[in-house]
mmCIF file of C-alpha atoms in Angstrom:
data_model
loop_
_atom_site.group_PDB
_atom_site.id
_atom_site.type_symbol
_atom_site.label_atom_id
_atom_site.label_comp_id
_atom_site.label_asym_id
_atom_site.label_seq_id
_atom_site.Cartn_x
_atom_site.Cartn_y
_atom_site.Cartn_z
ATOM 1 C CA UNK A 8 79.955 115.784 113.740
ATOM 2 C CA UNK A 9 82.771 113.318 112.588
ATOM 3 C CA UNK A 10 86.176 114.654 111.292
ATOM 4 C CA UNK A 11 87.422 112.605 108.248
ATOM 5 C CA UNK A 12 91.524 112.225 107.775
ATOM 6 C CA UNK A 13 91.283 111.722 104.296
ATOM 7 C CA UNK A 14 94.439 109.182 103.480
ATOM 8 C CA UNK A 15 96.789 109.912 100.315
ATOM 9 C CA UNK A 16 98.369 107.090 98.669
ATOM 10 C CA UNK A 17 99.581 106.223 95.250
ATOM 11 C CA UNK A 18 95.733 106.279 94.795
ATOM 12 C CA UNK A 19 95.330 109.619 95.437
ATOM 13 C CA UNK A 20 93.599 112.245 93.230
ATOM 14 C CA UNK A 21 94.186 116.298 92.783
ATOM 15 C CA UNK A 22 90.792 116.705 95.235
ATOM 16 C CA UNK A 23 92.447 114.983 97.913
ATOM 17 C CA UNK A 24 95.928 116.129 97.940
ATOM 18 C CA UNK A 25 94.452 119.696 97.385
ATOM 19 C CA UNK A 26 92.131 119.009 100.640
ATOM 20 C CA UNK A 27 95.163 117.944 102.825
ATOM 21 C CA UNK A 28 97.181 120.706 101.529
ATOM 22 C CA UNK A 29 94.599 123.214 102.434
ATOM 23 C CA UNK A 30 94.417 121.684 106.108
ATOM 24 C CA UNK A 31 97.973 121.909 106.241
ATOM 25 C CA UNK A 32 97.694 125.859 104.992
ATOM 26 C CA UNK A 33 100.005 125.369 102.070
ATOM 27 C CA UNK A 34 99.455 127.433 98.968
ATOM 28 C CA UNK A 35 99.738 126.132 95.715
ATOM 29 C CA UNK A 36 99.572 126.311 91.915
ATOM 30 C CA UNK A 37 97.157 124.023 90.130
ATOM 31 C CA UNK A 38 100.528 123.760 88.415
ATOM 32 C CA UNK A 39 102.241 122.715 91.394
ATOM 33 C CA UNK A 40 99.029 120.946 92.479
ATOM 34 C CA UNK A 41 99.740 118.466 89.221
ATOM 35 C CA UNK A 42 103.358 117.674 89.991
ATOM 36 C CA UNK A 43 102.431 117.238 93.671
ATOM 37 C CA UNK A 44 100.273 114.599 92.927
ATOM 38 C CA UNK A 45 102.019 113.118 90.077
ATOM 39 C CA UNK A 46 104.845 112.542 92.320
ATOM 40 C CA UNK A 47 102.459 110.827 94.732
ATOM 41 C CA UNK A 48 101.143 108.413 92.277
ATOM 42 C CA UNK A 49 104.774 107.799 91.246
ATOM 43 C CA UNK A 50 105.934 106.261 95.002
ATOM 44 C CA UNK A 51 106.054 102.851 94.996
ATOM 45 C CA UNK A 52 104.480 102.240 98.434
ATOM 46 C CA UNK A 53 100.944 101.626 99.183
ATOM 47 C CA UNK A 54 100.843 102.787 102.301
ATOM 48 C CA UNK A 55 99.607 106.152 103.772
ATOM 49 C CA UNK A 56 101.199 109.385 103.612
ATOM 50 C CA UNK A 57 101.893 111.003 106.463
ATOM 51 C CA UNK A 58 101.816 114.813 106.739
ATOM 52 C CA UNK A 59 105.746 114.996 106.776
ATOM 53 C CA UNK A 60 106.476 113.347 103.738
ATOM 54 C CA UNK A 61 103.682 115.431 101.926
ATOM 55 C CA UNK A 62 105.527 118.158 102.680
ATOM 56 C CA UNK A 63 108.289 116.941 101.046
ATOM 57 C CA UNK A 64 107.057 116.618 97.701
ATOM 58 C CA UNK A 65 105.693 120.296 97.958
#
């Protein structure tokens, strides 16, 4: 049994932020679930997000 970090990036879709977001037990609006990610796509960097700055945009 393998546990999968799945990785958010500029790349990102509303399945994957919404999976992290549950891991991280933060409740959300589909509303909120579309600016979220918007936001994400919006960064400039490629890299990674790590838990931290997800929070940040929430």
């Amino acid at each position: 049994n393998q546990n999968r970090e799945i990785i958010l990036d500029k790349f990102s879709g509303k399945d994957a932020v919404a999976d992290r977001l549950n891991k991280l037990n933060i409740h959300y609006s589909s509303e909120q679930l579309n600016k979220i990610t918007n936001n994400i796509k919006r960064k400039r960097s490629s890299r990674s997000l790590s838990d931290i700055e997800l929070l940040s945009f929430v």
